[in-house]
Short mmCIF file of C-alpha atoms in Angstrom, two decimals:
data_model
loop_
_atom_site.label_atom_id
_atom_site.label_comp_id
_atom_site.label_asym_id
_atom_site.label_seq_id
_atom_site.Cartn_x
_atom_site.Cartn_y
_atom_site.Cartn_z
CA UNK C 1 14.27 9.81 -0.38
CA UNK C 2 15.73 10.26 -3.63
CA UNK C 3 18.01 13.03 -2.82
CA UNK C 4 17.87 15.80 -0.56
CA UNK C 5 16.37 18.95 -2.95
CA UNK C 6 14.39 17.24 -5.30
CA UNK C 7 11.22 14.58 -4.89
CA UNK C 8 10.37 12.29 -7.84
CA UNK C 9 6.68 12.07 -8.40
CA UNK C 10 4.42 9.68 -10.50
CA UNK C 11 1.08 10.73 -11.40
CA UNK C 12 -0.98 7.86 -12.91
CA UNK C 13 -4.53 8.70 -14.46
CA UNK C 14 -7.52 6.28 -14.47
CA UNK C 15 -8.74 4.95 -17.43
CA UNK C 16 -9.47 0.90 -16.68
CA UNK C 17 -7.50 -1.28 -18.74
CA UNK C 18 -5.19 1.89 -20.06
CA UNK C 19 -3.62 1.70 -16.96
CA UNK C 20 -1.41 -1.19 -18.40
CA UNK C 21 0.29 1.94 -19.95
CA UNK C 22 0.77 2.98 -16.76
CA UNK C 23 2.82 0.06 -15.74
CA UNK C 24 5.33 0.46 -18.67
CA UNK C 25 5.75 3.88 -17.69
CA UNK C 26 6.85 2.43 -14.22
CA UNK C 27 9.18 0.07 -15.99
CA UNK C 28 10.95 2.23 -17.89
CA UNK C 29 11.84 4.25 -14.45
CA UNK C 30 13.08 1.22 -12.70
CA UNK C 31 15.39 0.44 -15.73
CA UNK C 32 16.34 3.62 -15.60
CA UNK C 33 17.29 3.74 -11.89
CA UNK C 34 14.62 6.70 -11.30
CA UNK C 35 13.59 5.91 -7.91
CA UNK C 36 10.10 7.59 -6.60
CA UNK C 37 9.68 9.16 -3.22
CA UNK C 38 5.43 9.96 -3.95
CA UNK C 39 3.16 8.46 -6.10
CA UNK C 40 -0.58 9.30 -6.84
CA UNK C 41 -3.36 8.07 -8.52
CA UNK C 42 -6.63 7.69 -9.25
CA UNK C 43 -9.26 4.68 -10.33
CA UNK C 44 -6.73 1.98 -12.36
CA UNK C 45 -3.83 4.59 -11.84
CA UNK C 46 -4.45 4.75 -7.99
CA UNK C 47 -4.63 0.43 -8.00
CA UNK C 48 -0.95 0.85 -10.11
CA UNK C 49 -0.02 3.16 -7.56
CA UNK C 50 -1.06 0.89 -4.83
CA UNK C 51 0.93 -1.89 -6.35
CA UNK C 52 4.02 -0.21 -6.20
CA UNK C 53 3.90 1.39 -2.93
CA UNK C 54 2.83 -1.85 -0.93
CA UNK C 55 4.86 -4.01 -3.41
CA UNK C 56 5.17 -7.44 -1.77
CA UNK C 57 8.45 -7.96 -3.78
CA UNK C 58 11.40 -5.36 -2.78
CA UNK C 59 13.55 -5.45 -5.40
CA UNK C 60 11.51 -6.18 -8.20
CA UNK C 61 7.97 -4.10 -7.73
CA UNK C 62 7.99 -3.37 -11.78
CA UNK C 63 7.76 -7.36 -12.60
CA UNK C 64 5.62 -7.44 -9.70
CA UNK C 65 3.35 -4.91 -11.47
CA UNK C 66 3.41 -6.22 -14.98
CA UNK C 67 2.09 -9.76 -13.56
CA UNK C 68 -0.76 -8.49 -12.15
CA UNK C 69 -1.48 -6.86 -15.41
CA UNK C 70 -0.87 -9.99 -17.04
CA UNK C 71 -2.99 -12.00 -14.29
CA UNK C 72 -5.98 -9.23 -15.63
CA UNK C 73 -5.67 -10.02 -19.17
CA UNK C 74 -5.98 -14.03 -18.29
CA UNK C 75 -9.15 -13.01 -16.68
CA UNK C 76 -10.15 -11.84 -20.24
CA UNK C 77 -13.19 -14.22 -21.60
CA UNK C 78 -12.13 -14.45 -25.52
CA UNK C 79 -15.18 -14.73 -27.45
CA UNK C 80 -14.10 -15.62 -30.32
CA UNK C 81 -12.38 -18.57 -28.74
CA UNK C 82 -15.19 -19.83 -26.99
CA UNK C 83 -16.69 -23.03 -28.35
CA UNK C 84 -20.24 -22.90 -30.31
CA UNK C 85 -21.30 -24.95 -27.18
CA UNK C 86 -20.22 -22.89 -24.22
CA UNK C 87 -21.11 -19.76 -25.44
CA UNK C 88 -24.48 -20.76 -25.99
CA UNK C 89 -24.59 -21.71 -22.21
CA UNK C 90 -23.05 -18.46 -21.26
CA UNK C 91 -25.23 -16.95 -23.43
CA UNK C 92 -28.49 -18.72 -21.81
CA UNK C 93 -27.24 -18.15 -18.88
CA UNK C 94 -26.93 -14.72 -18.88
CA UNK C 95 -30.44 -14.41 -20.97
CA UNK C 96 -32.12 -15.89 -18.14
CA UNK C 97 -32.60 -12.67 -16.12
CA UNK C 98 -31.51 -10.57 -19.57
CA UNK C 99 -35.04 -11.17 -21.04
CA UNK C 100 -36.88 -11.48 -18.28
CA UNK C 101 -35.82 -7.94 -17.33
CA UNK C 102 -35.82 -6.20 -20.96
CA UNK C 103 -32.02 -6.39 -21.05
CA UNK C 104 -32.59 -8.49 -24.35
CA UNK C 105 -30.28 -4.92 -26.18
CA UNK C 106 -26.94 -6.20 -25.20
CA UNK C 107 -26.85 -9.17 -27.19
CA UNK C 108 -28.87 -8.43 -30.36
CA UNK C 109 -26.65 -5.16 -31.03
CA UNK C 110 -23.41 -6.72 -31.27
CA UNK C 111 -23.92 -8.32 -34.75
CA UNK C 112 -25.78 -4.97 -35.60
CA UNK C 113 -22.61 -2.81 -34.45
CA UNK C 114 -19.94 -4.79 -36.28
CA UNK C 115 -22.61 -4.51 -39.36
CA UNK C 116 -22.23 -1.27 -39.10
CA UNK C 117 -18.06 -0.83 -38.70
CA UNK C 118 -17.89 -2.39 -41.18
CA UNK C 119 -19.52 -0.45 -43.06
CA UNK C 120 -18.14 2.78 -42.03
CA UNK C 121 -14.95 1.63 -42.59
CA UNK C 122 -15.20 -0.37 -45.64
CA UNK C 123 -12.39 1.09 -47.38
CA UNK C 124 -9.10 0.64 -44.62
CA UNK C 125 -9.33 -3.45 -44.05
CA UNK C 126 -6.83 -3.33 -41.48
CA UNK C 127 -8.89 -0.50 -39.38
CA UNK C 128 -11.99 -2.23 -39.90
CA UNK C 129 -10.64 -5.56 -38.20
CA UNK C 130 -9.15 -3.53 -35.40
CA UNK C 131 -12.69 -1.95 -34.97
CA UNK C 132 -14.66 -4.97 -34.94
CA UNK C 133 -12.21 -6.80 -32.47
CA UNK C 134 -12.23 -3.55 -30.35
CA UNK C 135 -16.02 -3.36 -30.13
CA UNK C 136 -16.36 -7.38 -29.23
CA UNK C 137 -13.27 -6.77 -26.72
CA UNK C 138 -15.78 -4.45 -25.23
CA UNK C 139 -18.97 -6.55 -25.58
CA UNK C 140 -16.93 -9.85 -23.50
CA UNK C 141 -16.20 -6.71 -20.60
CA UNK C 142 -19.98 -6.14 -20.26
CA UNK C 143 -21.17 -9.22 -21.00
CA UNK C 144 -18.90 -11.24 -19.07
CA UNK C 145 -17.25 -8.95 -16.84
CA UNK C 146 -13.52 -10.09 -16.01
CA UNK C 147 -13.43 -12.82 -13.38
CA UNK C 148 -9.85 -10.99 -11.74
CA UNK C 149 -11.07 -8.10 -11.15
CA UNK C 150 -15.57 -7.54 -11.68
CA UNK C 151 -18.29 -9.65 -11.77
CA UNK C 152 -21.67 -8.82 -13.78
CA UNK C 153 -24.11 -8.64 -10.70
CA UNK C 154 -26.72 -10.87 -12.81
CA UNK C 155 -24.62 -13.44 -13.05
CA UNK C 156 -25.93 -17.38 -11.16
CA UNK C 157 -23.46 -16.82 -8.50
CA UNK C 158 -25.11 -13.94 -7.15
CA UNK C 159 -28.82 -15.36 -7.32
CA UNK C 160 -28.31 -16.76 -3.63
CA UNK C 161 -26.19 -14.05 -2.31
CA UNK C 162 -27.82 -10.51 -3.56
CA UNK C 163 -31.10 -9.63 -1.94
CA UNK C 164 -31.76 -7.66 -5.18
CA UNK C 165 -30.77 -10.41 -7.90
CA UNK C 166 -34.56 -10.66 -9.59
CA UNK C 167 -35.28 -6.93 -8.91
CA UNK C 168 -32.98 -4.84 -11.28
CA UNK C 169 -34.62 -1.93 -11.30
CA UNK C 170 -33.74 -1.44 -8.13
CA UNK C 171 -30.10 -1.25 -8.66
CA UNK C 172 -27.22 1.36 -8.54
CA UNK C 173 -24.72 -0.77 -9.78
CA UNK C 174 -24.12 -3.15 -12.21
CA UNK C 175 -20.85 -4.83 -11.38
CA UNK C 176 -19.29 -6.06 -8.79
CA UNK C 177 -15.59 -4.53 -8.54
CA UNK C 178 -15.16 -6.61 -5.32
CA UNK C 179 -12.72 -9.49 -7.08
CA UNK C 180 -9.81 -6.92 -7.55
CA UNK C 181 -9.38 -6.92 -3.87
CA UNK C 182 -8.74 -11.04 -3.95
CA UNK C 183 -6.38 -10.45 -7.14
CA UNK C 184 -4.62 -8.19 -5.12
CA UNK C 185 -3.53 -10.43 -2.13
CA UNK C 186 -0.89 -11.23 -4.19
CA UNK C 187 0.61 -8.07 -5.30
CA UNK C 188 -0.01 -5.48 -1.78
CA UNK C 189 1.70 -6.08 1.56
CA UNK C 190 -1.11 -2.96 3.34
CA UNK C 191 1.27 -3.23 6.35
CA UNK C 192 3.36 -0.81 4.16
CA UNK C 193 0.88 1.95 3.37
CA UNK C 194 0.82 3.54 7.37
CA UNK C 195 2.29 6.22 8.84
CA UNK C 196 4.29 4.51 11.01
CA UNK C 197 5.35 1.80 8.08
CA UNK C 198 8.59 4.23 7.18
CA UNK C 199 7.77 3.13 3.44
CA UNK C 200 10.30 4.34 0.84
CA UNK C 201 7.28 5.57 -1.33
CA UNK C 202 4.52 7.77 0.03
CA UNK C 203 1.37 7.04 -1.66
CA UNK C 204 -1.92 9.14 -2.23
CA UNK C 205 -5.18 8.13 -4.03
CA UNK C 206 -7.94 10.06 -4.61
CA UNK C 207 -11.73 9.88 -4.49
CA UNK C 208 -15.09 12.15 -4.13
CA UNK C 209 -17.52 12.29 -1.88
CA UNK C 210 -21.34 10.99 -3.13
CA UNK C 211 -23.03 13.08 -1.52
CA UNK C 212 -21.29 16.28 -1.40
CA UNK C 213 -19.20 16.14 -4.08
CA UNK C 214 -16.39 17.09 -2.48
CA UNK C 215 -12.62 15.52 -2.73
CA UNK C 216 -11.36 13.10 -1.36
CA UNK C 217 -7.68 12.42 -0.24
CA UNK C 218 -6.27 9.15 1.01
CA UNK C 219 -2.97 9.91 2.11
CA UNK C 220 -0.31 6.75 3.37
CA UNK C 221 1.43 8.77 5.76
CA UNK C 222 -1.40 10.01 6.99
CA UNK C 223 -4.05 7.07 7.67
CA UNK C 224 -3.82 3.24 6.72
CA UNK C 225 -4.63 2.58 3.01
CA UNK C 226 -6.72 -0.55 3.15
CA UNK C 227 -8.84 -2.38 0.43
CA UNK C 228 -11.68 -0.15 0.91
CA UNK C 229 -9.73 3.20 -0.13
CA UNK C 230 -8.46 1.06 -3.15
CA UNK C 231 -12.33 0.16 -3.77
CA UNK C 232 -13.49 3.46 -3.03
CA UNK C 233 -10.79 5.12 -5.68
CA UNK C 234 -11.67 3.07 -8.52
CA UNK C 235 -15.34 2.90 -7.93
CA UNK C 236 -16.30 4.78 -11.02
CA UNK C 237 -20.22 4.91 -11.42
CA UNK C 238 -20.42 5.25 -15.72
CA UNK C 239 -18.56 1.46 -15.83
CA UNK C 240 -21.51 0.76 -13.30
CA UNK C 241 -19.33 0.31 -10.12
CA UNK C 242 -20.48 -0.01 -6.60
CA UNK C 243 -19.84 3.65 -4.43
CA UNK C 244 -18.21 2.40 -0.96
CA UNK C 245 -18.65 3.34 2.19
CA UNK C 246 -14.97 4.41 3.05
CA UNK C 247 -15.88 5.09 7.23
CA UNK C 248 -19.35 5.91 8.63
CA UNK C 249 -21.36 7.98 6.16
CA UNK C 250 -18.76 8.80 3.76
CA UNK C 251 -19.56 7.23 0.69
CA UNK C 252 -16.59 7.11 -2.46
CA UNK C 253 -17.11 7.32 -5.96
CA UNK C 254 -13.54 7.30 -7.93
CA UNK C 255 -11.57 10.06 -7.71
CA UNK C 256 -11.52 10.83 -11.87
CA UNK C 257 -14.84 12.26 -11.66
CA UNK C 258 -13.42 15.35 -9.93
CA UNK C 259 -9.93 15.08 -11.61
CA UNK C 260 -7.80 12.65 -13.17
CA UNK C 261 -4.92 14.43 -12.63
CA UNK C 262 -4.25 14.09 -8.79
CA UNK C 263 -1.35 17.10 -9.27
CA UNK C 264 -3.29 19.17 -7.04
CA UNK C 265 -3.40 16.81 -4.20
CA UNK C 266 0.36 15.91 -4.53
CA UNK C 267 1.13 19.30 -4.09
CA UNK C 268 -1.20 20.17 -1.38
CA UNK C 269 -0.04 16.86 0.69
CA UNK C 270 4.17 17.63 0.03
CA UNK C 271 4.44 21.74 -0.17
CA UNK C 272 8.04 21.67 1.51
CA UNK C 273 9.83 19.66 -1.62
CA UNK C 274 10.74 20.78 -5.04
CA UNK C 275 9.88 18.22 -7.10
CA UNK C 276 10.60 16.44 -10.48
CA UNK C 277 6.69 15.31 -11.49
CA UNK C 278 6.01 12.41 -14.25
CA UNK C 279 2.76 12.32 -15.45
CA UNK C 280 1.02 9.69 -17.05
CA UNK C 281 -1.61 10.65 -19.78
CA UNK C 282 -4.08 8.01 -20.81
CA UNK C 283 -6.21 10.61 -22.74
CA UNK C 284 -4.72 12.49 -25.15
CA UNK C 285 -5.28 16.44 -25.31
CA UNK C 286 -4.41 16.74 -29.02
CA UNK C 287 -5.67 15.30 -31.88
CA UNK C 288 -4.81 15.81 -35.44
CA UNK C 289 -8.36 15.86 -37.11
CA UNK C 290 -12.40 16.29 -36.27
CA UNK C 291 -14.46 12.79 -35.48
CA UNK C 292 -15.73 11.64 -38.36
CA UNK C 293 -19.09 10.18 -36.87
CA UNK C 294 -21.07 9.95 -33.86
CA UNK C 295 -19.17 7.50 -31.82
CA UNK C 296 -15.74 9.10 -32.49
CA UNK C 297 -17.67 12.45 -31.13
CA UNK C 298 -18.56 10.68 -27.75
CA UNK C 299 -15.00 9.17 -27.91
CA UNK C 300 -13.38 12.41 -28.43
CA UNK C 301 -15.86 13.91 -25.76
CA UNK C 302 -14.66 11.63 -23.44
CA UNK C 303 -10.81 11.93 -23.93
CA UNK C 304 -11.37 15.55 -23.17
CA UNK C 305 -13.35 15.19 -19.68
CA UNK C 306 -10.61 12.73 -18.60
CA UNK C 307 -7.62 14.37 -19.81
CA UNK C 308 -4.85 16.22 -17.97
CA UNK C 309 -5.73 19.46 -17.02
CA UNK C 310 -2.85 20.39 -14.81
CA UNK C 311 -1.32 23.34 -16.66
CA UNK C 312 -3.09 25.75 -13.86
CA UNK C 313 -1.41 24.16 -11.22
CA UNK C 314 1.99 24.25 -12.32
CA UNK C 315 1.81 28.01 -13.46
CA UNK C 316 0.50 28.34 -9.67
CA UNK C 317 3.41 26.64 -8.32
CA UNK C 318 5.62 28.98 -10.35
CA UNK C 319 3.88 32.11 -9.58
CA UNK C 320 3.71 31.18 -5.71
CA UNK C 321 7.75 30.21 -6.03
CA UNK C 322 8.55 33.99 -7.51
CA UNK C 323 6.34 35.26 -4.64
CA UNK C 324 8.07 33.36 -1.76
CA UNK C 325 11.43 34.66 -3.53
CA UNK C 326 10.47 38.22 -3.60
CA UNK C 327 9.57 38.19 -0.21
CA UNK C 328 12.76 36.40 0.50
CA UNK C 329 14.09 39.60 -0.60
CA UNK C 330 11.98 41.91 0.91
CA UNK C 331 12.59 40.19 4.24
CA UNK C 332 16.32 40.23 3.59
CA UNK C 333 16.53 43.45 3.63
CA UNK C 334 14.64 44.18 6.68
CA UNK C 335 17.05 42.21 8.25
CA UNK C 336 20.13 43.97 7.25
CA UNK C 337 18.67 47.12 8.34
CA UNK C 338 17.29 47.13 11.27
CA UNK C 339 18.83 49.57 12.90
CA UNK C 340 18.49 52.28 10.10
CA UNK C 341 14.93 51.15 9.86
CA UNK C 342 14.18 50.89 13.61
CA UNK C 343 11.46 48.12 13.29
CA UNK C 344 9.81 47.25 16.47
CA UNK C 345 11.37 44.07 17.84
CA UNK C 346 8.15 42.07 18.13
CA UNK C 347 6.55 42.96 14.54
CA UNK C 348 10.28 41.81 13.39
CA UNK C 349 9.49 38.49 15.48
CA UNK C 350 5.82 38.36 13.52
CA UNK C 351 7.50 39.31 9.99
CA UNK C 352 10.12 36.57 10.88
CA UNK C 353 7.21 33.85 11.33
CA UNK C 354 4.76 34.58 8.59
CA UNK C 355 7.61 34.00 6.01
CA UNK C 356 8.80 30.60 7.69
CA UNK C 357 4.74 30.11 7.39
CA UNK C 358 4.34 30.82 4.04
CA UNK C 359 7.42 29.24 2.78
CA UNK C 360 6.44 26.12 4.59
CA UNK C 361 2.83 25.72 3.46
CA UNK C 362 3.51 26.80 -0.36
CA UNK C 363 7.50 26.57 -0.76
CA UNK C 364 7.62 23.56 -2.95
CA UNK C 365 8.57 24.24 -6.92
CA UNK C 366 7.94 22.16 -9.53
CA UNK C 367 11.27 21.88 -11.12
CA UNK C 368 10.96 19.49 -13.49
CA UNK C 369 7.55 17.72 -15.28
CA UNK C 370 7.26 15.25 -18.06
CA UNK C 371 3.92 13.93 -19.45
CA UNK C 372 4.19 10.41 -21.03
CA UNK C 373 1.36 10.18 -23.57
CA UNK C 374 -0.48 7.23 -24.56
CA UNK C 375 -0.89 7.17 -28.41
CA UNK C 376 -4.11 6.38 -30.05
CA UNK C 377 -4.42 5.84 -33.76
CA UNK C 378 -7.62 3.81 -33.47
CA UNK C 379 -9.58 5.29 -31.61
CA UNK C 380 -13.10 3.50 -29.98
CA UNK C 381 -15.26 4.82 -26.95
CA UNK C 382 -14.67 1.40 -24.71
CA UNK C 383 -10.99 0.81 -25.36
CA UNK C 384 -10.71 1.02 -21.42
CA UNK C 385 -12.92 -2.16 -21.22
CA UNK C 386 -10.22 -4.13 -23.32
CA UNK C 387 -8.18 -6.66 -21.35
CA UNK C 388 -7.20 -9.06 -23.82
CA UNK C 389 -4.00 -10.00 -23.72
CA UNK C 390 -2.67 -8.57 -26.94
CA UNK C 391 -3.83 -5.28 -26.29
CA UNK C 392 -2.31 -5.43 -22.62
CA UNK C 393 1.03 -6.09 -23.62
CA UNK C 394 0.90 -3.92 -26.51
CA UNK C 395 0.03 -1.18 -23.96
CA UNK C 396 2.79 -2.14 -21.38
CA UNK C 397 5.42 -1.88 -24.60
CA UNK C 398 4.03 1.31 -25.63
CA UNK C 399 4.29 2.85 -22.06
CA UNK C 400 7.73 1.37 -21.62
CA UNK C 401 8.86 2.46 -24.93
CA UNK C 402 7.40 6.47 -24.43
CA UNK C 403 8.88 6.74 -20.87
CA UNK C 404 13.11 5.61 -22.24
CA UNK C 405 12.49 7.95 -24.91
CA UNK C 406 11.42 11.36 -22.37
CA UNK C 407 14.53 9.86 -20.43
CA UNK C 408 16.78 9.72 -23.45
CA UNK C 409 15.94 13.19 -24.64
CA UNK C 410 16.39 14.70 -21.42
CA UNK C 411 19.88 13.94 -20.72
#
């Protein structure tokens, strides 16, 4: 543990390829000698969280995590760097079941929806590029998936393998989220996320139920974490994931559906320690002026669903902590009076083990929290589905760069 009062906590929020934020966040506390005792997450945050917990490297987790991120952005299919050739086989390929199936829409809007950026932005160049290469970073995701981590479920490989290739309509998923688990071999050692591991870093992800929508908690000193709790956390349904079957009729969609915020569960799983919390926050609350179309509507929509809405829980913790300390008080002075108050001997006993209770199940302050948040001056509704590897390391710096600055201002 870090030291005796205090826990450090990480809190990483899903948001697919944000999470490379994420990692510089993690960066920046390495460098900084910040070591974590619990980290949580959910969807990409709870696959970062995974990372570090079961690093395979010991000493160097953070380089660990930035070449998996890396390894992601190589799995990037730049379509603009394809030749005339291949794309027109990838694109036949694909169109084989496409057309068949009606699917025809993904293809023939592209040229439509740069048409129209760049129309809507006619008059800022340098925001009109960054739209159009934002909306074809998206358009490579769903087209061609990313080969480290999904797999479009119409694509030739799964013709002999999925009983449901040539009947779409049947399907309740899209892609196959399956190839993260293989890009992972490198990066987890699972033997380290157990109870009886004695792992420096406790880790908890976070999922919901399908059916009854209730949480769900996947605690490492609790239960083994294995690939399917890393499947089932990041198996978000609106980028067309698989749910998965965690243990017999418990089926897992990802966690950010309920909350993207796993504060709750972090407190609920460690109520003994105070605790110095960093969150991570892919969405930003605040913004400085109204969408100015559709699309930046939906975008801003959607930054408000997934961002941190924790605020509740920490003015809980506080409330609870003055509670706990007025009946410290309270009890206190039972106890120096006893005599003059002539308290039977076995309500004393009950008093005496209803406050070890309650300071035992809700004693844990939050002492210290610091949100790291992701800037984002050009806004688009499927930034999450950009890997390329510009934008990757761009969000690593940025990360890294927010995270030394809370530090520096702190101290």
């Amino acid at each position: 543990m870090s030291d005796n009062a205090i826990e450090n906590v990480l809190i990483l929020q899903g948001g697919g390829s944000l999470g490379a934020f994420g990692c510089g966040v993690y960066k920046a506390l390495v460098k900084n000698n910040i070591n974590l005792d619990l980290i949580a997450g959910t969807s990409i945050g709870g696959i970062n969280a995974a990372i570090i917990a079961g690093s395979k490297s010991e000493e160097h987790t953070d380089q660990l995590l930035e070449n998996f991120w890396v390894e992601l952005s190589e799995g990037f299919v730049d379509i603009d760097g394809l030749s005339p050739f291949f794309a027109w086989n990838k694109y036949m390929e694909q169109m084989q079941i496409f057309s068949k199936y009606g699917y025809y829409h993904y293809f023939s809007a592209l040229s439509a929806t740069i048409a129209g950026i760049r129309e809507n932005y006619s008059s800022d160049r340098i925001k009109t590029e960054i739209k159009v290469g934002q909306m074809k970073s998206f358009y490579s995701s769903a087209v061609f998936g990313n080969s480290k981590m999904f797999n479009p479920r119409w694509a030739s490989e799964y013709a002999l393998k999925d009983p449901e290739y040539f009947t779409p309509q049947k399907w309740t998923f899209l892609y196959d989220h399956l190839p993260i688990i293989k890009t992972l071999e490198k990066y987890v050692n699972y033997d380290k996320l157990k109870p009886e591991a004695n792992s420096k870093i406790r880790l908890i992800l976070t999922a919901v139920n399908v059916l009854n929508s209730r949480p769900l908690t996947f605690d490492s000193y609790k239960e083994q974490i294995t690939t399917k709790h890393i499947l089932a956390t990041s198996a978000y349904p609106l980028y067309n994931f698989r749910w998965i079957e965690v243990k017999d009729g418990v089926f897992a969609w990802d966690g950010s559906l309920l909350s993207n915020t796993p504060l709750r569960e972090v407190i609920a799983a460690s109520p003994k320690r105070d605790k110095r919390i960093y969150i991570v926050e892919n969405y930003p609350k605040n913004i400085d002026n109204l969408p100015n179309n559709m699309p930046e509507v939906y975008h801003r929509a959607r930054d408000i669903m997934f961002s941190d809405k924790t605020e509740h829980n920490v003015q809980m913790s506080k409330v609870i902590s003055r509670y706990l300390d007025y009946i410290k008080e309270l009890y206190q002075i039972v106890e120096n009076n006893i005599d003059k108050l002539q308290i039977d001997e076995k309500q004393l006993k009950r008093i005496r083990q209803k406050y070890k209770i309650y300071k035992q199940e809700h004693g844990a302050e939050i002492k210290e929290i610091y949100h790291v948040k992701r800037e984002e001056p050009y806004p688009h509704m499927s930034e999450n589905a950009d890997f390329s590897p510009q934008t990757i390391k761009n969000a690593i710096k940025e990360g890294e760069e927010k995270t030394n600055e809370i530090i520096k201002n702190k101290k």
